[in-house]
Every structure is written in C-alpha cells, then in structure tokens.
Protein backbone atom coordinates (compact mmCIF):
# COMPACT_ATOMS: atom_id res chain seq x y z
CA MET A 1 -11.59 12.80 -9.90
CA LYS A 2 -13.80 10.54 -11.11
CA GLY A 3 -14.10 7.30 -11.65
CA GLY A 4 -13.58 3.92 -9.47
CA THR A 5 -11.90 4.30 -6.07
CA ASN A 6 -11.54 0.74 -5.41
CA ALA A 7 -11.14 -1.27 -8.82
CA ALA A 8 -9.82 -5.37 -9.71
CA TYR A 9 -6.04 -5.82 -10.16
CA ALA A 10 -5.18 -2.43 -9.15
CA PRO A 11 -4.89 -0.40 -5.54
CA GLN A 12 -7.71 1.21 -4.16
CA ILE A 13 -7.83 4.52 -3.21
CA ASP A 14 -6.98 3.15 0.82
CA TYR A 15 -4.00 1.82 -0.76
CA CYS A 16 -3.28 5.43 -1.59
CA THR A 17 -4.00 6.55 1.64
CA ARG A 18 -3.02 3.82 4.02
CA VAL A 19 0.00 3.13 2.56
CA PHE A 20 1.62 4.95 -0.71
CA GLY A 21 0.85 8.17 1.06
CA PRO A 22 2.76 7.18 4.37
CA THR A 23 5.74 6.07 2.80
CA VAL A 24 5.64 8.70 0.34
CA LYS A 25 5.97 11.22 3.59
CA ARG A 26 8.50 9.54 5.47
CA TYR A 27 11.19 8.74 2.80
CA PHE A 28 10.82 11.86 0.27
CA GLY A 29 8.54 14.47 2.42
CA LEU A 30 5.98 14.60 0.15
CA ASN A 31 2.48 15.55 1.36
CA PHE A 32 -0.49 15.29 0.08
CA ASP A 33 -4.06 15.62 1.34
CA LEU A 34 -6.43 12.51 -0.11
CA GLN A 35 -10.78 12.64 0.86
CA VAL A 36 -13.02 10.01 -0.93
CA LYS A 37 -16.16 11.77 -1.65
CA GLN A 38 -18.09 8.99 -3.38
CA ARG A 39 -16.90 5.56 -3.39
CA GLY A 40 -16.28 4.07 -7.21
CA PHE A 41 -16.58 0.29 -7.13
CA PHE A 42 -15.30 -2.13 -10.40
CA PRO A 43 -16.58 -2.53 -12.95
CA LYS A 44 -19.16 0.51 -12.03
CA GLY A 45 -17.14 3.32 -10.82
CA GLY A 46 -18.44 6.39 -9.85
CA GLY A 47 -16.07 7.49 -7.48
CA VAL A 48 -15.35 10.94 -6.43
CA VAL A 49 -12.03 12.05 -4.67
CA GLU A 50 -10.23 15.44 -4.32
CA LEU A 51 -6.68 15.87 -3.90
CA HIS A 52 -4.68 18.58 -2.79
CA THR A 53 -1.34 18.43 -3.09
CA VAL A 54 1.25 20.81 -1.36
CA PRO A 55 4.69 21.73 -3.84
CA THR A 56 8.41 20.84 -3.27
CA ARG A 57 11.02 21.60 -4.15
CA SER A 58 13.13 18.90 -4.43
CA ILE A 59 12.98 15.09 -3.10
CA PRO A 60 15.58 13.43 -1.01
CA PRO A 61 17.52 10.04 -1.64
CA VAL A 62 16.65 6.79 -0.38
CA CYS A 63 18.54 4.28 1.72
CA ALA A 64 16.37 2.25 3.59
CA LEU A 65 17.90 -0.39 5.28
CA ASN A 66 16.43 -2.45 8.09
CA ARG A 67 12.89 -2.93 8.55
CA GLY A 68 12.60 -4.16 11.83
CA LYS A 69 10.13 -6.79 13.26
CA VAL A 70 6.42 -6.26 12.99
CA VAL A 71 5.30 -3.89 15.88
CA SER A 72 0.90 -3.23 14.42
CA ILE A 73 -1.63 -5.05 12.33
CA SER A 74 -4.63 -3.08 10.94
CA CYS A 75 -7.67 -4.51 9.24
CA PHE A 76 -9.52 -1.91 6.98
CA VAL A 77 -12.55 -3.41 5.23
CA CYS A 78 -14.98 -0.99 3.39
CA VAL A 79 -18.64 -2.31 2.86
CA CYS A 80 -21.36 -0.68 0.50
CA GLY A 81 -24.97 -1.34 0.04
CA LEU A 82 -24.55 -4.70 1.91
CA PRO A 83 -25.11 -5.90 5.24
CA GLU A 84 -23.00 -4.01 7.55
CA VAL A 85 -21.90 -8.94 9.54
CA LEU A 86 -19.25 -8.47 6.06
CA ALA A 87 -17.45 -6.47 7.25
CA GLY A 88 -16.83 -7.95 11.22
CA ARG A 89 -16.77 -11.43 9.14
CA MET A 90 -13.88 -9.81 7.10
CA ALA A 91 -12.41 -9.23 10.07
CA LYS A 92 -12.08 -11.66 12.15
CA ALA A 93 -10.83 -14.02 8.55
CA ALA A 94 -8.18 -12.04 8.36
CA HIS A 95 -6.84 -11.62 12.01
CA GLN A 96 -7.25 -15.72 12.09
CA ALA A 97 -5.20 -15.74 8.68
CA LEU A 98 -2.32 -13.46 9.76
CA GLN A 99 -2.31 -15.73 13.43
CA GLY A 100 -2.15 -19.07 10.99
CA ALA A 101 1.20 -17.26 9.68
CA GLY A 102 2.50 -16.63 12.56
CA LEU A 103 1.85 -13.19 12.96
CA ALA A 104 0.21 -13.00 16.82
CA GLU A 105 -0.27 -11.18 19.71
CA GLU A 106 2.27 -13.18 20.94
CA GLN A 107 4.42 -11.89 19.30
CA GLY A 108 3.45 -7.83 20.91
CA ILE A 109 2.07 -7.11 17.30
CA ARG A 110 -0.43 -4.68 18.03
CA PHE A 111 -4.19 -5.70 16.05
CA VAL A 112 -6.41 -3.14 15.05
CA SER A 113 -9.65 -3.36 13.22
CA GLU A 114 -11.41 -0.44 11.06
CA GLN A 115 -14.79 -0.46 9.39
CA GLU A 116 -15.98 1.87 6.87
CA THR A 117 -19.94 1.39 6.31
CA SER A 118 -22.84 3.56 3.53
CA LYS A 119 -25.82 2.45 2.21
CA PHE A 120 -24.00 2.69 -1.67
CA PRO A 121 -22.50 2.23 -4.39
CA HIS A 122 -22.48 -1.67 -4.19
CA GLY A 123 -19.30 -3.39 -2.96
CA VAL A 124 -16.42 -4.74 -0.97
CA GLY A 125 -13.16 -4.19 -0.29
CA CYS A 126 -9.98 -4.68 2.14
CA VAL A 127 -7.28 -3.58 3.29
CA VAL A 128 -4.36 -5.33 5.55
CA THR A 129 -0.94 -3.11 7.03
CA ALA A 130 1.72 -4.44 8.87
CA THR A 131 3.63 -1.41 10.33
CA THR A 132 7.42 -2.32 11.57
CA GLU A 133 8.94 -1.04 14.32
CA SER A 134 11.27 1.31 11.54
CA GLY A 135 8.00 2.20 9.97
CA CYS A 136 7.92 0.32 6.57
CA ILE A 137 3.85 -0.17 5.78
CA LEU A 138 3.61 -3.99 3.68
CA ALA A 139 0.22 -4.59 2.36
CA GLY A 140 -2.27 -6.75 0.47
CA SER A 141 -5.56 -5.12 -0.28
CA SER A 142 -8.70 -6.59 -2.37
CA LEU A 143 -11.69 -6.82 -3.57
CA CYS A 144 -14.45 -9.14 -2.39
CA GLY A 145 -16.37 -10.58 -5.70
CA LYS A 146 -19.91 -11.19 -6.07
CA ASP A 147 -19.10 -15.32 -5.78
CA GLN A 148 -16.11 -15.06 -3.72
CA LYS A 149 -16.16 -16.66 -0.24
CA VAL A 150 -15.02 -13.61 2.46
CA GLU A 151 -12.88 -15.52 4.01
CA GLU A 152 -11.09 -16.76 0.90
CA VAL A 153 -10.64 -13.17 -0.08
CA CYS A 154 -8.81 -12.38 3.64
CA GLY A 155 -6.72 -15.20 3.53
CA ARG A 156 -5.39 -13.46 0.09
CA VAL A 157 -4.70 -10.37 1.25
CA SER A 158 -3.22 -10.97 4.18
CA ALA A 159 -1.13 -12.85 2.15
CA GLY A 160 0.62 -10.06 1.36
CA PRO A 161 1.92 -8.43 4.36
CA VAL A 162 3.11 -12.04 5.74
CA SER A 163 5.13 -12.82 2.04
CA GLY A 164 6.36 -9.54 2.97
CA VAL A 165 7.89 -10.20 6.75
CA TYR A 166 8.83 -13.42 5.46
CA GLY A 167 10.24 -12.04 2.54
CA SER A 168 13.36 -9.89 2.39
CA CYS A 169 11.15 -6.37 1.73
CA VAL A 170 11.72 -3.28 2.46
CA TRP A 171 10.56 -1.42 0.15
CA GLN A 172 7.05 -2.36 -0.43
CA ILE A 173 5.36 0.70 -2.75
CA GLY A 174 5.25 -0.98 -5.58
CA HIS A 175 8.13 -0.73 -8.45
CA GLN A 176 5.85 0.65 -11.34
CA ASP A 177 5.63 4.28 -8.54
CA ARG A 178 9.15 4.22 -8.04
CA PRO A 179 11.26 4.93 -11.24
CA TYR A 180 9.73 8.73 -11.44
CA LEU A 181 9.75 9.73 -7.10
CA VAL A 182 13.35 8.37 -7.91
CA ALA A 183 14.11 9.73 -11.21
CA HIS A 184 13.53 13.20 -9.11
CA ALA A 185 15.17 12.80 -6.19
CA ASP A 186 19.15 15.47 -5.21
CA SER A 187 20.72 12.44 -6.22
CA ASP A 188 21.16 8.66 -7.78
CA ALA A 189 21.21 7.36 -4.52
CA PHE A 190 18.77 4.41 -3.99
CA CYS A 191 18.95 1.25 -1.51
CA THR A 192 16.76 -1.13 0.07
CA GLY A 193 18.46 -3.04 3.03
CA ASP A 194 17.45 -6.84 3.69
CA ASP A 195 17.10 -8.08 7.03
CA GLN A 196 18.11 -11.29 6.28
CA ARG A 197 21.05 -10.46 4.88
CA PRO A 198 22.39 -7.05 7.48
CA GLY A 199 23.92 -4.87 5.95
CA GLU A 200 23.93 -5.85 2.52
CA VAL A 201 22.65 -2.77 0.34
CA ARG A 202 20.68 -3.69 -2.67
CA ARG A 203 19.96 -1.79 -5.71
CA PRO A 204 18.22 -1.69 -8.74
CA GLY A 205 18.27 -5.08 -10.99
CA GLY A 206 16.73 -6.99 -13.53
CA GLN A 207 13.47 -5.85 -15.04
CA GLN A 208 13.61 -2.71 -13.19
CA HIS A 209 15.90 -1.60 -14.51
CA PHE A 210 14.84 -0.30 -17.39
CA PRO A 211 12.41 2.24 -16.02
CA PHE A 212 14.95 3.80 -14.04
CA HIS A 213 17.38 4.53 -17.30
CA PHE A 214 14.17 5.39 -19.07
CA CYS A 215 13.46 8.28 -15.90
CA HIS A 216 16.82 9.52 -15.72
CA ILE A 217 17.05 10.29 -19.11
CA LEU A 218 13.28 12.67 -19.35
CA PRO A 219 14.36 16.45 -18.96
CA ARG A 220 13.80 17.06 -14.77
CA ASP A 221 10.70 19.85 -15.90
CA TRP A 222 9.52 17.00 -18.25
C-alpha cells in the first residue's frame, strides 16, 4: 500500500501497529503483520507499507468489563530528516507530562522510550500508550508541525492515555472501527465495563447506535 503513513487528523501507522493491532488480536483473535518500508508524512505522502493478514472463519463477541491499573507506559517517537536530538526531547517532555498528570514510577508504572530516526522523509511523529494489567491499551498520537514546539505536541499526545485512565474507558480503539468488527462477530454481544462503576454493563448507544444498526443489517458476506 502506498500513501501517507503519518498524517494529521488520522491515526498514524504506529497507532495501527501499537494499539489497533494488539487490541483486535486480543479481543477478536485477528492477526496481521504490518511492515513500514518507507514513511510518508503529511502533506507529501509517499509512504510504502506491506500488510500480511491471516484469514479467519469467525470473530468472537467482545466483553471487556475491567480495565485495571496502568502497569506500563511507552513513548514512541520517529524523527525523519531532522536533528535526532528531537526524539530525546519529545520522550522527556511526554514523561514529564504524564508525571504531572499523576502517572509516575512511584505508582509502580514502568516507563519505556523508543526512538526511530532516518534521513528522509521530513517529519516527526509521536505515539504514547498506557497498558493496563488487563491488557487494555490507552493511547494518544500526533505529528509535530513545522511551527510547533515538541513540548506542546507531547503534552497533547499524553492527554490521550491520561483521559482514558481518569475517564471510564476500557475500549479505546476508534468508534469508527468497532461496528465493522462487531457486525461480523459470532453473536450480537458487545459490552464494555466501567472501572468507576463496577458491575455495570454498557452497550452501544447515542451516536454509536446508527453505525452498529447499519452494519448489522448488511449481508454477512458483503
């Protein structure tokens, strides 16, 4: 596949490999291998990605009731065509933002920093993930624009997992992805829990009701 791997207002390719991939594998048993041959940053694009999938005959229903405590946080930064020192600055800024939000080593949280650098194309991307003891992955991602400070970008990225931790999130992959997966599950069951209201089962409603209904009336082999 060719196009933009790191674009504004869309999940970066690293979000797919670090959040979406592990999540659908854990809950739906779906496996795929995504290899980035060349990155393509917005607006120029030009990225190249190889995707290998494993067919499946069925998808199990989802039941995610307990999020659990955060046990590890990972900050991934890719710096292409720019000074490599930016990677260290972004990782440090993300760490400080998370500590300021109350997610610190003193709580038993393990911090991991990963960096990727290359001479081309030009661009900077960051993905911060927080993994809980139940395997739930809360995340945030963003590009660093030409006139943006890396510290501001990392603060915005870190707000993703922080909002999930202090909110009621158990399942954080985009709501636009859920209907298509659930529509092909073996049953209609799709429920998520809330750590702030244990024992309560929540089902799709509000803005999510229509896409779920639409997908359920589609032919299974469509």
